[in-house]
Coordinates of C-alpha atoms and ligand atoms in Angstrom, one line a residue:
M1045 CA -67.7 -15.6 -71.2
K1046 CA -66.0 -18.9 -70.2
T1047 CA -64.3 -19.5 -73.6
G1048 CA -63.0 -15.9 -73.8
F1049 CA -61.5 -16.2 -70.2
N1050 CA -59.7 -19.5 -71.1
W1051 CA -57.7 -18.3 -74.1
K1052 CA -56.7 -15.2 -72.0
R1053 CA -55.4 -17.5 -69.2
K1054 CA -53.6 -19.6 -71.8
L1055 CA -52.0 -16.5 -73.3
L1056 CA -50.9 -15.2 -69.9
S1057 CA -49.2 -18.5 -68.9
L1058 CA -47.5 -18.6 -72.3
L1059 CA -46.3 -15.0 -71.8
L1060 CA -45.0 -15.9 -68.3
L1061 CA -43.2 -18.9 -69.6
F1062 CA -41.6 -16.8 -72.4
C1063 CA -40.5 -14.2 -69.8
L1064 CA -39.0 -16.8 -67.5
L1065 CA -37.2 -18.4 -70.4
T1066 CA -35.7 -15.1 -71.7
G1067 CA -35.1 -13.8 -68.2
L1068 CA -37.1 -10.7 -69.1
A1069 CA -38.9 -11.1 -65.8
G1070 CA -35.7 -10.1 -64.0
S1071 CA -36.9 -12.2 -61.0
G1072 CA -33.9 -11.4 -58.9
T1073 CA -33.2 -15.1 -58.3
M1074 CA -30.5 -15.8 -60.9
A1075 CA -31.4 -18.3 -63.6
H1076 CA -28.5 -20.7 -63.1
A1077 CA -27.6 -23.4 -65.6
Y1078 CA -29.1 -25.8 -63.0
N1079 CA -31.7 -26.0 -60.3
V1080 CA -30.5 -24.6 -56.9
P1081 CA -32.3 -26.1 -53.9
D1082 CA -33.4 -23.6 -51.2
N1083 CA -30.8 -24.7 -48.7
M1084 CA -28.1 -23.9 -51.3
K1085 CA -29.2 -20.5 -52.4
W1086 CA -26.7 -18.7 -50.2
W1087 CA -23.9 -21.0 -51.4
A1088 CA -24.8 -20.5 -55.1
D1089 CA -24.9 -16.7 -54.6
D1090 CA -21.8 -16.5 -52.5
K1091 CA -19.6 -18.2 -55.1
F1092 CA -16.2 -17.8 -53.4
G1093 CA -14.8 -19.7 -50.4
M1094 CA -11.6 -20.5 -48.5
F1095 CA -10.3 -24.1 -48.2
I1096 CA -7.9 -24.7 -45.3
H1097 CA -5.7 -27.8 -45.2
F1098 CA -4.1 -28.0 -41.8
G1099 CA -2.9 -31.0 -39.8
S1100 CA 0.3 -32.5 -38.4
Y1101 CA 1.6 -32.8 -42.0
S1102 CA 1.8 -29.0 -41.8
Y1103 CA 4.5 -29.3 -39.2
Y1104 CA 6.5 -31.8 -41.4
G1105 CA 6.1 -29.4 -44.4
H1106 CA 6.1 -32.1 -47.1
G1107 CA 2.5 -31.8 -48.0
E1108 CA -0.5 -33.8 -46.7
W1109 CA 0.4 -36.9 -48.6
A1110 CA 3.9 -37.3 -47.0
M1111 CA 3.0 -40.4 -45.0
Q1112 CA 1.9 -42.3 -48.1
T1113 CA 4.5 -40.9 -50.6
E1114 CA 7.4 -41.4 -48.2
G1115 CA 6.1 -44.8 -47.0
I1116 CA 6.2 -43.7 -43.3
S1117 CA 4.9 -46.2 -40.8
K1118 CA 2.0 -45.3 -38.5
E1119 CA 4.3 -45.5 -35.4
T1120 CA 7.0 -43.4 -37.0
Y1121 CA 4.6 -40.8 -38.4
Q1122 CA 2.8 -40.5 -35.1
K1123 CA 6.0 -40.2 -33.0
T1124 CA 8.1 -38.1 -35.3
I1125 CA 5.5 -35.8 -36.9
S1126 CA 2.2 -35.7 -35.1
A1127 CA 3.8 -35.7 -31.6
K1128 CA 5.8 -32.6 -32.6
F1129 CA 2.8 -30.7 -34.0
D1130 CA 2.2 -27.6 -31.8
P1131 CA 0.4 -24.8 -33.8
E1132 CA 0.4 -22.2 -30.9
K1133 CA 0.4 -19.3 -33.4
F1134 CA -2.8 -20.5 -35.1
D1135 CA -4.9 -17.3 -35.3
A1136 CA -8.4 -17.9 -36.4
Q1137 CA -9.3 -14.2 -36.4
E1138 CA -6.4 -13.4 -38.7
I1139 CA -7.2 -16.2 -41.1
V1140 CA -10.9 -15.3 -41.2
S1141 CA -10.0 -11.6 -41.7
Y1142 CA -7.9 -12.5 -44.7
A1143 CA -10.8 -14.6 -46.1
K1144 CA -13.1 -11.6 -45.6
K1145 CA -10.5 -9.2 -47.1
A1146 CA -10.4 -11.5 -50.2
G1147 CA -14.1 -11.4 -50.6
M1148 CA -14.6 -15.0 -49.5
K1149 CA -18.1 -15.8 -48.1
Y1150 CA -17.6 -19.3 -46.7
L1151 CA -14.8 -21.4 -45.4
V1152 CA -14.1 -25.2 -45.2
F1153 CA -11.5 -26.5 -42.7
T1154 CA -9.9 -30.0 -42.7
A1155 CA -11.3 -31.5 -39.4
K1156 CA -9.7 -34.8 -40.4
H1157 CA -7.5 -35.5 -43.4
H1158 CA -6.1 -38.8 -44.7
E1159 CA -3.5 -38.9 -41.9
G1160 CA -6.4 -39.4 -39.5
L1161 CA -5.4 -36.9 -36.8
A1162 CA -8.7 -35.5 -35.4
M1163 CA -8.4 -31.7 -35.2
W1164 CA -11.0 -31.7 -32.4
D1165 CA -11.2 -33.5 -29.1
T1166 CA -12.9 -36.6 -30.4
K1167 CA -14.3 -39.1 -27.9
V1168 CA -14.7 -41.9 -30.3
A1169 CA -12.5 -44.6 -28.7
S1170 CA -11.2 -46.4 -31.7
F1171 CA -9.3 -43.4 -33.0
T1172 CA -6.1 -44.0 -31.1
D1173 CA -2.4 -44.1 -31.8
T1174 CA -0.6 -47.4 -32.4
T1175 CA -0.3 -48.1 -28.7
G1176 CA -4.0 -47.9 -28.3
Q1177 CA -3.4 -45.8 -25.1
K1178 CA -3.9 -42.3 -26.6
I1179 CA -6.6 -40.8 -28.6
Y1180 CA -5.1 -39.6 -31.9
S1181 CA -6.2 -36.0 -31.8
L1182 CA -4.8 -32.5 -31.7
Q1183 CA -6.0 -32.2 -28.1
Q1184 CA -4.9 -35.7 -26.8
Y1185 CA -1.9 -36.6 -28.9
T1186 CA 0.0 -33.4 -29.6
P1187 CA 1.9 -31.0 -27.3
F1188 CA -0.8 -28.4 -28.4
G1189 CA -3.2 -30.3 -26.1
K1190 CA -1.7 -28.4 -23.1
T1191 CA -3.4 -25.2 -24.4
N1192 CA -6.9 -26.7 -24.1
R1193 CA -7.7 -24.7 -27.2
D1194 CA -10.2 -25.8 -29.8
I1195 CA -9.1 -24.3 -33.1
I1196 CA -12.2 -25.5 -34.9
M1197 CA -14.4 -23.6 -32.5
E1198 CA -12.1 -20.6 -32.7
L1199 CA -12.6 -20.7 -36.5
K1200 CA -16.3 -21.3 -36.2
N1201 CA -16.7 -18.3 -33.9
A1202 CA -14.5 -16.1 -36.0
C1203 CA -16.6 -17.0 -39.1
Q1204 CA -19.8 -16.2 -37.2
Q1205 CA -18.5 -12.8 -36.2
A1206 CA -17.4 -12.1 -39.7
G1207 CA -20.6 -13.3 -41.3
I1208 CA -18.8 -16.1 -43.2
H1209 CA -20.4 -19.5 -43.6
F1210 CA -18.6 -22.4 -42.0
G1211 CA -17.9 -25.9 -43.3
L1212 CA -15.8 -28.9 -42.5
Y1213 CA -13.8 -31.4 -44.5
Y1214 CA -13.6 -35.1 -43.5
S1215 CA -11.5 -37.9 -45.1
I1216 CA -13.2 -41.3 -45.5
I1217 CA -9.8 -43.1 -45.7
D1218 CA -7.7 -43.0 -42.5
W1219 CA -4.1 -44.0 -42.8
N1220 CA -3.5 -44.2 -39.0
H1221 CA -6.7 -46.0 -37.9
S1222 CA -6.2 -49.5 -36.7
S1223 CA -8.8 -50.8 -39.2
Q1224 CA -6.7 -49.8 -42.2
T1225 CA -3.3 -49.7 -43.8
V1226 CA -2.1 -47.6 -46.7
E1227 CA -2.7 -49.5 -50.0
G1228 CA -1.7 -47.5 -53.0
D1229 CA -3.7 -44.3 -53.1
F1230 CA -6.4 -45.9 -51.0
T1231 CA -6.4 -48.1 -47.9
K1232 CA -6.9 -51.8 -47.2
M1233 CA -9.3 -52.9 -44.5
A1234 CA -8.0 -55.5 -42.0
S1235 CA -11.3 -57.4 -42.1
W1236 CA -15.0 -57.1 -42.8
E1237 CA -15.6 -56.6 -39.1
A1238 CA -13.0 -53.8 -39.0
R1239 CA -14.8 -52.2 -42.0
T1240 CA -18.2 -52.3 -40.3
A1241 CA -16.8 -51.0 -37.0
Y1242 CA -14.8 -48.2 -38.8
I1243 CA -17.8 -46.9 -40.7
A1244 CA -19.8 -46.9 -37.5
D1245 CA -17.1 -45.0 -35.7
M1246 CA -16.7 -42.6 -38.7
K1247 CA -20.4 -41.8 -38.3
A1248 CA -19.9 -41.2 -34.6
Q1249 CA -17.2 -38.7 -35.3
L1250 CA -19.4 -37.0 -37.9
K1251 CA -22.1 -36.7 -35.3
E1252 CA -19.6 -35.1 -32.9
L1253 CA -18.7 -32.6 -35.6
V1254 CA -22.3 -31.7 -36.4
D1255 CA -23.4 -31.5 -32.8
T1256 CA -20.4 -29.5 -31.7
Y1257 CA -19.7 -27.1 -34.6
D1258 CA -23.0 -27.2 -36.6
P1259 CA -21.2 -26.9 -40.0
E1260 CA -23.3 -25.7 -43.0
I1261 CA -21.1 -27.7 -45.4
M1262 CA -19.7 -31.2 -45.1
W1263 CA -16.9 -31.7 -47.6
F1264 CA -15.9 -35.4 -47.9
D1265 CA -12.9 -36.8 -49.6
G1266 CA -10.8 -40.0 -49.7
D1267 CA -13.7 -41.8 -51.3
W1268 CA -12.3 -42.6 -54.7
T1269 CA -12.9 -46.3 -55.3
Y1270 CA -15.5 -45.5 -58.1
K1271 CA -17.0 -48.8 -57.0
K1272 CA -20.8 -49.1 -57.5
D1273 CA -21.2 -52.1 -55.1
N1274 CA -19.6 -55.4 -54.0
P1275 CA -16.9 -53.9 -51.8
T1276 CA -13.6 -55.7 -51.3
L1277 CA -11.1 -55.2 -48.5
K1278 CA -9.0 -53.1 -50.9
K1279 CA -11.9 -51.2 -52.4
W1280 CA -14.0 -51.1 -49.3
W1281 CA -16.1 -48.0 -50.0
T1282 CA -18.9 -48.1 -52.6
K1283 CA -21.7 -46.0 -54.1
Q1284 CA -24.1 -47.6 -51.7
D1285 CA -22.0 -46.5 -48.7
G1286 CA -21.9 -43.0 -50.3
Q1287 CA -25.7 -42.9 -50.5
D1288 CA -26.0 -44.1 -47.0
L1289 CA -23.5 -41.5 -45.7
Y1290 CA -25.4 -38.8 -47.5
Q1291 CA -28.7 -39.8 -45.9
Y1292 CA -27.0 -40.1 -42.6
M1293 CA -25.6 -36.5 -42.8
K1294 CA -29.1 -35.2 -43.8
S1295 CA -30.5 -37.0 -40.8
L1296 CA -28.1 -35.2 -38.6
K1297 CA -28.8 -31.8 -40.2
S1298 CA -31.4 -31.6 -42.9
D1299 CA -30.1 -28.4 -44.6
I1300 CA -26.5 -29.3 -44.5
I1301 CA -24.8 -29.1 -47.9
V1302 CA -22.8 -32.3 -48.8
N1303 CA -20.4 -32.6 -51.7
E1304 CA -20.4 -35.4 -54.3
R1305 CA -17.4 -37.1 -52.6
V1306 CA -19.6 -39.2 -50.4
C1307 CA -18.6 -41.4 -53.4
R1308 CA -17.7 -39.5 -56.5
S1309 CA -18.7 -40.0 -60.1
F1310 CA -22.1 -41.3 -59.3
G1311 CA -24.0 -38.0 -59.3
L1312 CA -24.4 -38.2 -55.5
G1313 CA -24.2 -35.3 -53.1
D1314 CA -25.4 -31.7 -53.6
F1315 CA -22.5 -30.4 -55.7
E1316 CA -19.7 -31.6 -57.9
C1317 CA -16.0 -30.9 -57.2
P1318 CA -13.7 -30.5 -60.1
E1319 CA -10.2 -30.4 -58.6
Q1320 CA -7.6 -27.9 -59.7
S1321 CA -9.5 -27.8 -63.0
I1322 CA -12.4 -26.0 -64.6
P1323 CA -14.9 -27.8 -66.8
E1324 CA -15.1 -26.7 -70.4
K1325 CA -18.8 -25.8 -70.0
A1326 CA -21.2 -25.1 -67.1
L1327 CA -22.1 -28.4 -65.5
S1328 CA -25.8 -29.5 -65.2
R1329 CA -25.8 -29.2 -61.4
P1330 CA -24.2 -27.1 -58.8
W1331 CA -20.4 -27.4 -58.9
E1332 CA -17.3 -26.0 -57.2
T1333 CA -13.7 -26.0 -58.3
C1334 CA -11.3 -26.4 -55.5
Q1335 CA -7.9 -24.8 -56.3
T1336 CA -4.5 -24.4 -54.7
M1337 CA -2.4 -21.3 -54.8
N1338 CA 0.9 -23.2 -55.5
N1339 CA -0.1 -26.8 -56.4
A1340 CA 0.0 -27.8 -52.7
W1341 CA -2.9 -28.3 -50.4
G1342 CA -1.1 -28.9 -47.1
Y1343 CA 2.0 -26.8 -46.3
K1344 CA 4.8 -27.9 -48.6
K1345 CA 8.2 -26.1 -48.3
D1346 CA 9.1 -27.1 -51.8
C1347 CA 6.1 -25.2 -53.2
E1348 CA 6.7 -22.0 -51.3
K1349 CA 8.3 -20.5 -54.4
S1350 CA 5.6 -21.6 -56.8
Y1351 CA 2.7 -19.4 -56.0
Y1352 CA 0.5 -18.4 -58.9
N1353 CA 0.2 -14.7 -59.6
V1354 CA -2.8 -12.6 -58.5
R1355 CA -3.8 -12.0 -62.1
Y1356 CA -4.0 -15.8 -62.8
M1357 CA -6.0 -16.4 -59.6
I1358 CA -8.5 -13.6 -60.4
Q1359 CA -9.0 -14.9 -64.0
D1360 CA -9.4 -18.4 -62.7
L1361 CA -12.2 -17.3 -60.3
V1362 CA -13.9 -15.4 -63.2
E1363 CA -13.6 -18.4 -65.5
V1364 CA -15.4 -20.5 -62.9
A1365 CA -18.1 -17.8 -62.3
S1366 CA -18.6 -17.4 -66.1
K1367 CA -19.6 -21.1 -66.1
D1368 CA -21.9 -20.8 -63.1
G1369 CA -19.5 -22.5 -60.7
N1370 CA -18.2 -21.8 -57.2
Y1371 CA -14.5 -21.4 -56.3
L1372 CA -12.9 -22.8 -53.2
L1373 CA -9.4 -21.4 -52.9
N1374 CA -7.0 -23.2 -50.5
I1375 CA -4.5 -22.0 -48.0
G1376 CA -2.0 -24.4 -46.2
P1377 CA -0.8 -22.7 -43.0
K1378 CA 2.6 -23.6 -41.6
G1379 CA 3.2 -26.0 -38.7
D1380 CA 3.1 -23.2 -36.2
G1381 CA -0.3 -22.2 -37.5
T1382 CA 0.7 -19.0 -39.3
M1383 CA -0.3 -18.2 -42.8
T1384 CA 2.3 -18.2 -45.5
A1385 CA 3.3 -14.8 -47.1
G1386 CA 2.4 -16.1 -50.5
S1387 CA -1.2 -16.9 -49.5
K1388 CA -1.6 -13.5 -47.8
K1389 CA -0.4 -11.7 -51.0
I1390 CA -2.8 -13.5 -53.2
L1391 CA -5.8 -13.0 -50.8
K1392 CA -5.0 -9.3 -50.6
G1393 CA -4.7 -9.0 -54.4
I1394 CA -8.0 -10.8 -55.1
G1395 CA -9.6 -8.7 -52.4
N1396 CA -8.6 -5.5 -54.0
W1397 CA -10.2 -6.7 -57.2
M1398 CA -13.3 -7.9 -55.5
N1399 CA -13.7 -4.5 -53.7
R1400 CA -14.2 -3.0 -57.2
Y1401 CA -15.9 -5.8 -59.1
G1402 CA -17.5 -8.1 -56.5
D1403 CA -21.0 -7.3 -58.0
S1404 CA -19.9 -9.1 -61.2
I1405 CA -19.4 -12.3 -59.2
Y1406 CA -21.7 -12.5 -56.2
G1407 CA -25.3 -13.5 -57.0
T1408 CA -24.4 -13.9 -60.7
S1409 CA -24.9 -16.8 -63.0
G1410 CA -22.8 -17.8 -65.9
T1411 CA -22.6 -16.4 -69.4
P1412 CA -25.9 -16.5 -71.4
F1413 CA -23.9 -16.8 -74.6
A1414 CA -22.7 -20.0 -76.2
K1415 CA -19.3 -18.7 -77.3
K1416 CA -16.5 -17.3 -75.1
P1417 CA -15.2 -13.9 -76.4
S1418 CA -11.5 -13.7 -77.2
W1419 CA -11.0 -10.7 -74.9
G1420 CA -12.5 -12.3 -71.8
R1421 CA -15.6 -13.8 -70.1
Y1422 CA -19.2 -12.9 -69.2
T1423 CA -21.2 -13.2 -66.1
R1424 CA -24.8 -12.1 -65.6
K1425 CA -27.1 -10.8 -63.0
D1426 CA -30.8 -9.9 -63.8
N1427 CA -30.7 -7.5 -66.7
V1428 CA -27.0 -6.7 -66.5
I1429 CA -24.3 -8.5 -68.5
Y1430 CA -20.8 -8.1 -67.1
A1431 CA -18.1 -8.1 -69.7
H1432 CA -14.8 -9.3 -68.0
V1433 CA -12.2 -7.7 -70.2
M1434 CA -8.9 -9.5 -69.7
K1435 CA -7.3 -8.6 -73.1
W1436 CA -7.6 -4.9 -73.9
P1437 CA -9.2 -4.4 -77.3
K1438 CA -7.3 -2.6 -80.1
A1439 CA -8.5 0.8 -81.2
Q1440 CA -10.4 1.1 -77.8
K1441 CA -13.4 -0.8 -79.4
L1442 CA -14.9 -3.7 -77.5
V1443 CA -17.3 -5.8 -79.4
T1444 CA -19.7 -7.7 -77.1
K1445 CA -22.7 -9.9 -77.9
K1446 CA -26.1 -8.3 -77.6
Y1447 CA -28.6 -9.9 -75.3
A1448 CA -31.3 -11.3 -77.6
G1449 CA -34.3 -9.1 -78.1
K1450 CA -33.3 -6.6 -75.4
K1451 CA -32.6 -2.9 -75.5
V1452 CA -29.4 -1.6 -74.0
K1453 CA -30.1 1.0 -71.3
K1454 CA -26.5 2.0 -70.4
V1455 CA -22.9 0.8 -70.5
Y1456 CA -20.5 1.7 -67.7
L1457 CA -17.2 0.8 -66.0
L1458 CA -18.3 -1.3 -63.0
Q1459 CA -15.6 0.1 -60.7
N1460 CA -16.8 3.7 -60.7
G1461 CA -20.0 3.8 -62.7
K1462 CA -18.4 5.9 -65.4
K1463 CA -20.7 5.7 -68.5
L1464 CA -19.1 4.6 -71.8
K1465 CA -20.3 5.4 -75.3
Y1466 CA -21.7 2.4 -77.2
N1467 CA -23.4 1.5 -80.4
A1468 CA -26.0 -1.4 -80.2
T1469 CA -26.6 -2.9 -83.6
G1470 CA -28.1 -6.2 -84.6
K1471 CA -26.4 -8.8 -82.4
K1472 CA -23.6 -6.6 -81.1
V1473 CA -22.9 -3.9 -78.7
I1474 CA -19.8 -2.0 -79.6
I1475 CA -18.3 -0.1 -76.7
K1476 CA -15.9 2.8 -76.8
M1477 CA -13.2 1.8 -74.2
P1478 CA -10.9 4.0 -72.2
E1479 CA -7.4 4.3 -73.6
K1480 CA -5.7 2.6 -70.6
K1481 CA -6.8 -0.7 -69.0
P1482 CA -7.8 0.1 -65.4
D1483 CA -7.2 -3.5 -64.2
K1484 CA -4.6 -5.8 -65.8
A1485 CA -6.3 -8.9 -64.5
D1486 CA -9.8 -8.1 -65.5
T1487 CA -11.6 -4.8 -66.1
V1488 CA -15.4 -5.2 -65.8
I1489 CA -17.8 -3.4 -68.1
A1490 CA -21.5 -3.5 -67.2
V1491 CA -24.0 -3.6 -70.0
Q1492 CA -27.4 -2.8 -68.5
Y1493 CA -30.5 -3.7 -70.5
Q1494 CA -34.0 -2.2 -70.3
Ligands
FHN2454 O1 -5.9 -36.4 -51.5 C1 -6.7 -35.2 -51.4 C2 -5.8 -34.0 -51.3 O2 -4.9 -34.2 -50.3 C3 -6.6 -32.8 -51.2 O3 -7.3 -32.9 -50.0 C4 -7.6 -32.7 -52.3 C5 -8.5 -31.5 -52.1 O4 -9.6 -31.6 -52.9 N1 -8.4 -33.9 -52.5 C6 -7.7 -35.1 -52.6 C7 -7.1 -35.4 -53.9 O5 -8.1 -35.5 -54.8

């Protein structure tokens, strides 16, 4: 009895392993190209988020790097730019409604960018202007302070009402903090004591942000020393500091999701962040491409005529999803807080596409096939392969790869469920396509397997 029972158990576990490997089990949880920790499941399924770069640089309209690129002194920057910043028309409800319309499921807002202006009413005393008399924040340093408004809380609440996850961005370098001065594309610390004090104060601000706004994502930046250890005053942030910061964030909120830019290129954090680029292949851990709509993060007048077209943005999103990544698409509101027309147009356009084809993005994993088809890309969810047709095939004949060892159940247009004739032979599924291309950017065909 005993021996018979053992080989049966061995056989069962082998069978289960085989199912898992080939995804025949259709477990519902998508077999990503990497392991997704429980606290990140929503993030990996949601795939698509809004990035918001907003600060006093938005008033100046030369982009968020203006202070550094134009060599503006702390005093001049504070007095001529930050002191004029008054975003009274900032409308969190409108911004979140556009995110929702676009099909975005999470949002990351710049609580503090490199300029160092705190976009919340920070109480951490060292974050002052050059006089040391005023806290350098939206509430204490700008004319907007008279409104007693908290735009981060307005965004947080609008996200909650809309069922959108909320995250915050925080820059490690701070061009206006007394401890630092701009040094190339990084900053130089005034002394070792200043460094120690700044890192402690940075943590105090991060605790304020977590305690006040309970963000689900902490998106760090301004970390790029690529220094493993042995900090210098010019390269004062190291991998060790990054590991320490990561632990600190988890100690504040255990399920918070933290990006790799606690100190990039050392495999730290919970996800990688290719910037304005898409990796050739799926990465071996969760990743998210952050992208602009016009090659500008903060509002930049010069780039207002360079918005990408909706088709390009949709195909960019699909390219990322086909490689199992997330897509964080940026808007840079103007100094008065309003959204630009260019960003509204793109968000609406993507939203129209997501209304018809969102199923081929949300909760999917990347292509199960090694090669990319010439006509488009693949995503996958359970036993459905989504063929994203970006180039319409000649003779209305689409040749797709057949999912190994599986039987095709049906083929249909995802937007309306209309069945399509097909011929499944060997390694291919040849689909009879409609004459006209329903969607220029990407028409999605669903190939459902048994
Ligand atoms: O310097 C920043 C830049 O302003 C912007 O915030 C982007 C967004 O990922 N990150 C840095 C450049 O790598």
